[in-house]
mmCIF file with all atom_site columns, C-alpha atoms in Angstrom:
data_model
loop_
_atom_site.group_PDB
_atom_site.id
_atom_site.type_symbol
_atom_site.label_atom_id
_atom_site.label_alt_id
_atom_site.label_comp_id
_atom_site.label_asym_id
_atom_site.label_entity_id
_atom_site.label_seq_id
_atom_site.pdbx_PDB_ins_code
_atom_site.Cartn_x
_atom_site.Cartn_y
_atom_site.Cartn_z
_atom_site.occupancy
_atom_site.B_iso_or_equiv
_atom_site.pdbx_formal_charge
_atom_site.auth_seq_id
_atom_site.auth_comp_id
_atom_site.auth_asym_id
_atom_site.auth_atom_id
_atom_site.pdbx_PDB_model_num
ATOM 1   C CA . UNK A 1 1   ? -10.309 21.301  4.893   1.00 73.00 ? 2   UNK A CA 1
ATOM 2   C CA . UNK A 1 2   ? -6.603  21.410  5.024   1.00 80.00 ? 3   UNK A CA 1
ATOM 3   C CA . UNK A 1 3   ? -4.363  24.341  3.029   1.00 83.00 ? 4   UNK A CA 1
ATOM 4   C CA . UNK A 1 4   ? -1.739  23.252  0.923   1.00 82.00 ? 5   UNK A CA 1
ATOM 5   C CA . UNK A 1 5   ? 1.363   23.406  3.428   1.00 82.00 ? 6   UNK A CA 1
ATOM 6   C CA . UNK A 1 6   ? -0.508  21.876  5.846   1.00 82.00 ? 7   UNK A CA 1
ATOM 7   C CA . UNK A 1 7   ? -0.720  18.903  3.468   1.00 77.00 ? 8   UNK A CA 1
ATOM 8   C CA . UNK A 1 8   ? 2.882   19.277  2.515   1.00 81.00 ? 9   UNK A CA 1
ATOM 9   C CA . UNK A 1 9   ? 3.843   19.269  5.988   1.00 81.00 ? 10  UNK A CA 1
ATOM 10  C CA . UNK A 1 10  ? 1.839   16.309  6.634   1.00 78.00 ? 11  UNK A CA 1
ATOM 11  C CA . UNK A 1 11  ? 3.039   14.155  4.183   1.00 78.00 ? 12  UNK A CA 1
ATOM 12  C CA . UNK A 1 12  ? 6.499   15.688  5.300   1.00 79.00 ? 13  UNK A CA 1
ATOM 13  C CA . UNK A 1 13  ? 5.887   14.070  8.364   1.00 77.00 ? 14  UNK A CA 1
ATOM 14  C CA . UNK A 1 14  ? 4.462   10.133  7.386   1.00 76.00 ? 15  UNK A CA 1
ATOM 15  C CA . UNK A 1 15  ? 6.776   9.865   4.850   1.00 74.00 ? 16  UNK A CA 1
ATOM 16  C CA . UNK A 1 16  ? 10.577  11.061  6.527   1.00 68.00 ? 17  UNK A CA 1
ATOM 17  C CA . UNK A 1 17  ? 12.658  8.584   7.766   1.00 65.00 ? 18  UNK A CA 1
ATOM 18  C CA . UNK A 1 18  ? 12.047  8.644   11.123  1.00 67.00 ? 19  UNK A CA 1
ATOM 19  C CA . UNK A 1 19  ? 7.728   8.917   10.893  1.00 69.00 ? 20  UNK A CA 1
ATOM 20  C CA . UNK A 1 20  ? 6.760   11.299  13.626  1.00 71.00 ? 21  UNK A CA 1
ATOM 21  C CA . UNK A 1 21  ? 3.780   12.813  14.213  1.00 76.00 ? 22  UNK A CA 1
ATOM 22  C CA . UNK A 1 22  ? 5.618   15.752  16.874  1.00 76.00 ? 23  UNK A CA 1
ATOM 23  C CA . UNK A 1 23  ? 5.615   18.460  14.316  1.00 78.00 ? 24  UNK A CA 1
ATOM 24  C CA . UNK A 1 24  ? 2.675   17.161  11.841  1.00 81.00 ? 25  UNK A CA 1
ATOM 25  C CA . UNK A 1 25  ? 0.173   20.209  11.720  1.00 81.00 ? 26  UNK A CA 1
ATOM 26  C CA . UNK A 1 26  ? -2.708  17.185  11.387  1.00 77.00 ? 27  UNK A CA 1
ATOM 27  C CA . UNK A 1 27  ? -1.946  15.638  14.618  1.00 78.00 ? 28  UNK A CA 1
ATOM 28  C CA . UNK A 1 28  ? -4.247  18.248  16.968  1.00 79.00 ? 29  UNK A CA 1
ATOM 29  C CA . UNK A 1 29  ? -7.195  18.023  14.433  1.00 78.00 ? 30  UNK A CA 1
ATOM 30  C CA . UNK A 1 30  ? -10.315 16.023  15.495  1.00 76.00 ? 31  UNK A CA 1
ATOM 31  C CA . UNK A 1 31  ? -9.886  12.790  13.104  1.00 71.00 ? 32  UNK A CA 1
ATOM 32  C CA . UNK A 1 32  ? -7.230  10.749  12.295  1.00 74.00 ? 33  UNK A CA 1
ATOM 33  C CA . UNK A 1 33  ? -4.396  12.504  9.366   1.00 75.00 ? 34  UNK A CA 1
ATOM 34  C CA . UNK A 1 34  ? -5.907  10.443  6.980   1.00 75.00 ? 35  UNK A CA 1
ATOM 35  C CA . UNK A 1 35  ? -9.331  11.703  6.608   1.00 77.00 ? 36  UNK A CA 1
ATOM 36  C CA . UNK A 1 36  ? -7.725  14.974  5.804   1.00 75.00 ? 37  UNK A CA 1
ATOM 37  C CA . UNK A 1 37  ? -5.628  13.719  3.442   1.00 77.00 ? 38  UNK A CA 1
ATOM 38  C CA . UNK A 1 38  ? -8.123  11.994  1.492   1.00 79.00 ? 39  UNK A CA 1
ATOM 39  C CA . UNK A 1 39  ? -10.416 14.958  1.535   1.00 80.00 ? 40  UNK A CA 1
ATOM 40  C CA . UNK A 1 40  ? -7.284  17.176  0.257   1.00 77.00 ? 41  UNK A CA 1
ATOM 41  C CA . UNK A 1 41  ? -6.380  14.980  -2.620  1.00 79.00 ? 42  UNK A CA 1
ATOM 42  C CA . UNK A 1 42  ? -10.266 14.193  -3.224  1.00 79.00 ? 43  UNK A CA 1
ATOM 43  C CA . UNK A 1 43  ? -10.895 17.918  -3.591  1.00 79.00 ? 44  UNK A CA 1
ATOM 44  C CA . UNK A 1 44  ? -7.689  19.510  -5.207  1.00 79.00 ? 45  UNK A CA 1
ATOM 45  C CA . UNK A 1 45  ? -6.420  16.835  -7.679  1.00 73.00 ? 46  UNK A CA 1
ATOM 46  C CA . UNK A 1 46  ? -8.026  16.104  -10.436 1.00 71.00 ? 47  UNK A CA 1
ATOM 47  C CA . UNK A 1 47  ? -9.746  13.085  -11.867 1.00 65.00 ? 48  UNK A CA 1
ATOM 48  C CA . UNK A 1 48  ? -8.554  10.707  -13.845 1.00 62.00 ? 49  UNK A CA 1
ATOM 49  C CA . UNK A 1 49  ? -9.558  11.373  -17.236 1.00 61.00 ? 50  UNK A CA 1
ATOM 50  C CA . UNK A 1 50  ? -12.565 8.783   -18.628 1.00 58.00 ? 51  UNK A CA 1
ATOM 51  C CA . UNK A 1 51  ? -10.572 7.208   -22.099 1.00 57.00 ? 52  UNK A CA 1
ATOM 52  C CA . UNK A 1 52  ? -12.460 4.108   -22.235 1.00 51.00 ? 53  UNK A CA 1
ATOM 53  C CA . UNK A 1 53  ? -9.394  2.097   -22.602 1.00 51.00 ? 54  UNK A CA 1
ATOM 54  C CA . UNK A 1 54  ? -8.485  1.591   -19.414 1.00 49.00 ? 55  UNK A CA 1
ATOM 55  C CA . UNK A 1 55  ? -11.551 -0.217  -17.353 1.00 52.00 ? 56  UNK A CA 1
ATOM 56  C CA . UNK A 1 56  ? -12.729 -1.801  -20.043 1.00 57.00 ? 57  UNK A CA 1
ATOM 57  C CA . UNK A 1 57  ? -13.925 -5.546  -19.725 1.00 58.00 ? 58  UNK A CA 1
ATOM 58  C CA . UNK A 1 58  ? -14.587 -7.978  -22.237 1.00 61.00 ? 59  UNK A CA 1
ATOM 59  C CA . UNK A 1 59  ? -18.227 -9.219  -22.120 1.00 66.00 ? 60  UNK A CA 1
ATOM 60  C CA . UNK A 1 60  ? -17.594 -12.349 -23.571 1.00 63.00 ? 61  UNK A CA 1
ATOM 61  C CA . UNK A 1 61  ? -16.070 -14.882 -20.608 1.00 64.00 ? 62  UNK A CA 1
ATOM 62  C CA . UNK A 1 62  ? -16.567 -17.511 -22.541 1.00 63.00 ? 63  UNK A CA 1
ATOM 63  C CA . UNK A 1 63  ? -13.957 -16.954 -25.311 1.00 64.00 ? 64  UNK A CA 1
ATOM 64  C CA . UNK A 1 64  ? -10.641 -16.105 -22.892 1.00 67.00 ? 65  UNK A CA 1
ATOM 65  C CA . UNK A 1 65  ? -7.354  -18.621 -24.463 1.00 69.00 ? 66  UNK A CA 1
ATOM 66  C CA . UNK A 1 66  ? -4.406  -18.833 -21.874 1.00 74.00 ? 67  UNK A CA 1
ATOM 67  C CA . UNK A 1 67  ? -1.541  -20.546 -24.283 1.00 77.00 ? 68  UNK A CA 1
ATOM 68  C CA . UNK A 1 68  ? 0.003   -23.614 -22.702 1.00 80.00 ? 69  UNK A CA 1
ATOM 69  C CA . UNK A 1 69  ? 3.088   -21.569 -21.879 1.00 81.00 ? 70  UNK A CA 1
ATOM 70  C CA . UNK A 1 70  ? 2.003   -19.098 -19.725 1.00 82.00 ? 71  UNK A CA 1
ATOM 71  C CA . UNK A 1 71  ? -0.423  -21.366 -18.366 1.00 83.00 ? 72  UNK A CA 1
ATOM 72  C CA . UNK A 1 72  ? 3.053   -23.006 -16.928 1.00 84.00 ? 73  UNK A CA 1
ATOM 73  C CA . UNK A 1 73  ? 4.180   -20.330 -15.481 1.00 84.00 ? 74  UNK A CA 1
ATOM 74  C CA . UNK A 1 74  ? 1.290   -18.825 -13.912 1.00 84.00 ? 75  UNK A CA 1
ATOM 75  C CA . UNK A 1 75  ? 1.326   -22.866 -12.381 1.00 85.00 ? 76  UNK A CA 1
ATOM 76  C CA . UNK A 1 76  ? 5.309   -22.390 -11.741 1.00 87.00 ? 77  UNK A CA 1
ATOM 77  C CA . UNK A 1 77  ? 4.567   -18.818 -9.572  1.00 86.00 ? 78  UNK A CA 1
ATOM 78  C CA . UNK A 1 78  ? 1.776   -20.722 -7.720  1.00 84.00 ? 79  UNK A CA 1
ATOM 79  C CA . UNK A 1 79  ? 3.785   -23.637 -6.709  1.00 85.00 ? 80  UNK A CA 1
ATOM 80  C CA . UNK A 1 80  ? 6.960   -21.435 -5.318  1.00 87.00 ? 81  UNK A CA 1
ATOM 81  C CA . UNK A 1 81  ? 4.378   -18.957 -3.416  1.00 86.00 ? 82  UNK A CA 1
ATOM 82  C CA . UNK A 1 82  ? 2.628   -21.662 -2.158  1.00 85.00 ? 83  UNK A CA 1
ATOM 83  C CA . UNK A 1 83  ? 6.361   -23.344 -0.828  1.00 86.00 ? 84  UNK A CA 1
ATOM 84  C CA . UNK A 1 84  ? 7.224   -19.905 0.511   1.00 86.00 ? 85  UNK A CA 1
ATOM 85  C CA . UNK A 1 85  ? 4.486   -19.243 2.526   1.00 82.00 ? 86  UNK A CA 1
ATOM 86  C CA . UNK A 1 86  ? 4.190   -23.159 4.000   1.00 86.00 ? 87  UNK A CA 1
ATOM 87  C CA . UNK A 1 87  ? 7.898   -22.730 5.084   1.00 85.00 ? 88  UNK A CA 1
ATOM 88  C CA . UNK A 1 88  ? 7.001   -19.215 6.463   1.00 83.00 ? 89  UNK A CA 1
ATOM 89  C CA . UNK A 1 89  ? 4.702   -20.634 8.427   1.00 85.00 ? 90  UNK A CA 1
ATOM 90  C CA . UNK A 1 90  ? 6.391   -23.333 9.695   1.00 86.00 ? 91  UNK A CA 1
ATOM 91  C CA . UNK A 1 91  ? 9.025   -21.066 10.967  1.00 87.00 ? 92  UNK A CA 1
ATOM 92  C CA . UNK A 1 92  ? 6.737   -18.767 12.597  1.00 85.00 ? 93  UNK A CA 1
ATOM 93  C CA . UNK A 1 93  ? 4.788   -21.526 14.486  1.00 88.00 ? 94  UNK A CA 1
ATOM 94  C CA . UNK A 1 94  ? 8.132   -22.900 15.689  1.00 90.00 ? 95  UNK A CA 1
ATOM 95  C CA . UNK A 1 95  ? 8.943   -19.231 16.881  1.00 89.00 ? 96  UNK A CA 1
ATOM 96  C CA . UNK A 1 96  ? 8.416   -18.286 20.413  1.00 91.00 ? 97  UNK A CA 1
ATOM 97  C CA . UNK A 1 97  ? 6.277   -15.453 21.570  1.00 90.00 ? 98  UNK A CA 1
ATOM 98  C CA . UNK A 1 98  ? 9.094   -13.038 21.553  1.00 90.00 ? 99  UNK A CA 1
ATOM 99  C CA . UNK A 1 99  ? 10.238  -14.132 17.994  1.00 89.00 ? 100 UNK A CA 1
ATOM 100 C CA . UNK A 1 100 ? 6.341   -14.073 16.886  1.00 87.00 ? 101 UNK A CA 1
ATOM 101 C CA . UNK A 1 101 ? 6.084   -10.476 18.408  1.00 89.00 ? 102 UNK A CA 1
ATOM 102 C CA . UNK A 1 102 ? 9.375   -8.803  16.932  1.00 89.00 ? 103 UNK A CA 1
ATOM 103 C CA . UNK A 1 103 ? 7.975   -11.079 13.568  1.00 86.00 ? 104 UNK A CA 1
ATOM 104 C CA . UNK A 1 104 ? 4.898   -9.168  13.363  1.00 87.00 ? 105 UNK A CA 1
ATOM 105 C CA . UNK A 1 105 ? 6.393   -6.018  14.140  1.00 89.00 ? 106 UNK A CA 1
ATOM 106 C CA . UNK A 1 106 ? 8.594   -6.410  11.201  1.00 87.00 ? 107 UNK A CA 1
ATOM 107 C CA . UNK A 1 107 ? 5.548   -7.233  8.621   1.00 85.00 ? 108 UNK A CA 1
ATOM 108 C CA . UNK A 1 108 ? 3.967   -3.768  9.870   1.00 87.00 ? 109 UNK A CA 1
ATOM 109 C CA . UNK A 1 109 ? 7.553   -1.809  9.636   1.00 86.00 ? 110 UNK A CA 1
ATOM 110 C CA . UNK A 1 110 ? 6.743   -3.302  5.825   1.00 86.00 ? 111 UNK A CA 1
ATOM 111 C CA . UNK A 1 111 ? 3.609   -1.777  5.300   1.00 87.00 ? 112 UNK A CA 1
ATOM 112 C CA . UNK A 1 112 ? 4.530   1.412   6.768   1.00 90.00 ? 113 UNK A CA 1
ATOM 113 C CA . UNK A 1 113 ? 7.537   1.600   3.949   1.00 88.00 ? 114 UNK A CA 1
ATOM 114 C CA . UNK A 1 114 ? 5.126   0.436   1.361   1.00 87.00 ? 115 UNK A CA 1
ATOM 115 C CA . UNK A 1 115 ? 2.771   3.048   2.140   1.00 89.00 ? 116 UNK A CA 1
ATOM 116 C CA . UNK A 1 116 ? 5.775   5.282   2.231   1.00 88.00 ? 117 UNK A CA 1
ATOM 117 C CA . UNK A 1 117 ? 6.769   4.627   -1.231  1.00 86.00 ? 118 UNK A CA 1
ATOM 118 C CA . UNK A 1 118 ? 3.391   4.683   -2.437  1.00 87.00 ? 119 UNK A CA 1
ATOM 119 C CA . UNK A 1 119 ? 3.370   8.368   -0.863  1.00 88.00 ? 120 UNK A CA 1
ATOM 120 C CA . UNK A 1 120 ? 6.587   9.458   -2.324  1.00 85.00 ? 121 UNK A CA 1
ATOM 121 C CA . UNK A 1 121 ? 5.907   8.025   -6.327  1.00 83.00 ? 122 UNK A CA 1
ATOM 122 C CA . UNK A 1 122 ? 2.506   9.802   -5.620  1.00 82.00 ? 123 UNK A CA 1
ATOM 123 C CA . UNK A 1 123 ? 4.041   13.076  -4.728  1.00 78.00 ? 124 UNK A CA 1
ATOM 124 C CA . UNK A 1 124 ? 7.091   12.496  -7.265  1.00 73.00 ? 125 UNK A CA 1
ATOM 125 C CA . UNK A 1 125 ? 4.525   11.720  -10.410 1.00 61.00 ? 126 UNK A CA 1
ATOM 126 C CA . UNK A 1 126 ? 3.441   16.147  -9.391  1.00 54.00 ? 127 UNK A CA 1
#
């Protein structure tokens, strides 16, 4: 278990702008930073409370109605990802290694900011 600054500190540390794990107090423990973290939120925040409004799905599959509407635009969204992404890949398979490399970096510099921000609204919503 982790104490509270150590947490702090942590999070301090995968969330700054320049992510560094030089002064994380984590980064001489045994398992990776985010087994601790998960075992500090899992033991001092508390659970979500059960309202039964939430989760709840209707048994009867049978008797869903999409209007014609939104039927159009959930076909409108699929037809512009589905553009997007064969253009995206186009353009990647027309990259050279180099290109490919510095591509990929760049789609895990995303997730790390993702994460980030996920990280920051978490400790922000406290």
């Amino acid at each position: 278990m982790i104490t509270k600054e150590e947490f702090e500190k942590a999070v301090e540390c995968c969330t700054g702008f320049t992510v560094s794990c030089e002064n994380c107090p984590l980064s001489e423990k045994d398992f990776k930073c985010g087994v601790y973290l998960a075992e500090y939120l899992k033991e001092n925040e508390p659970a979500p409370a059960a309202t039964g409004t939430s989760s709840e799905v209707s048994k009867d599959t049978d008797n869903i109605h999409i209007d014609d509407s939104t039927k159009e635009q959930i076909c409108q969204a699929y037809d512009t990802a589905d553009k997007a992404c064969t253009d995206i890949l186009d353009i990647y398979e027309g990259m050279s290694a180099c290109e490919r490399r510095a591509f990929d970096i760049g789609e895990v510099y995303g997730k790390i900011c993702s994460t980030r921000d996920k990280l920051e609204n978490m400790r922000g919503a406290n």
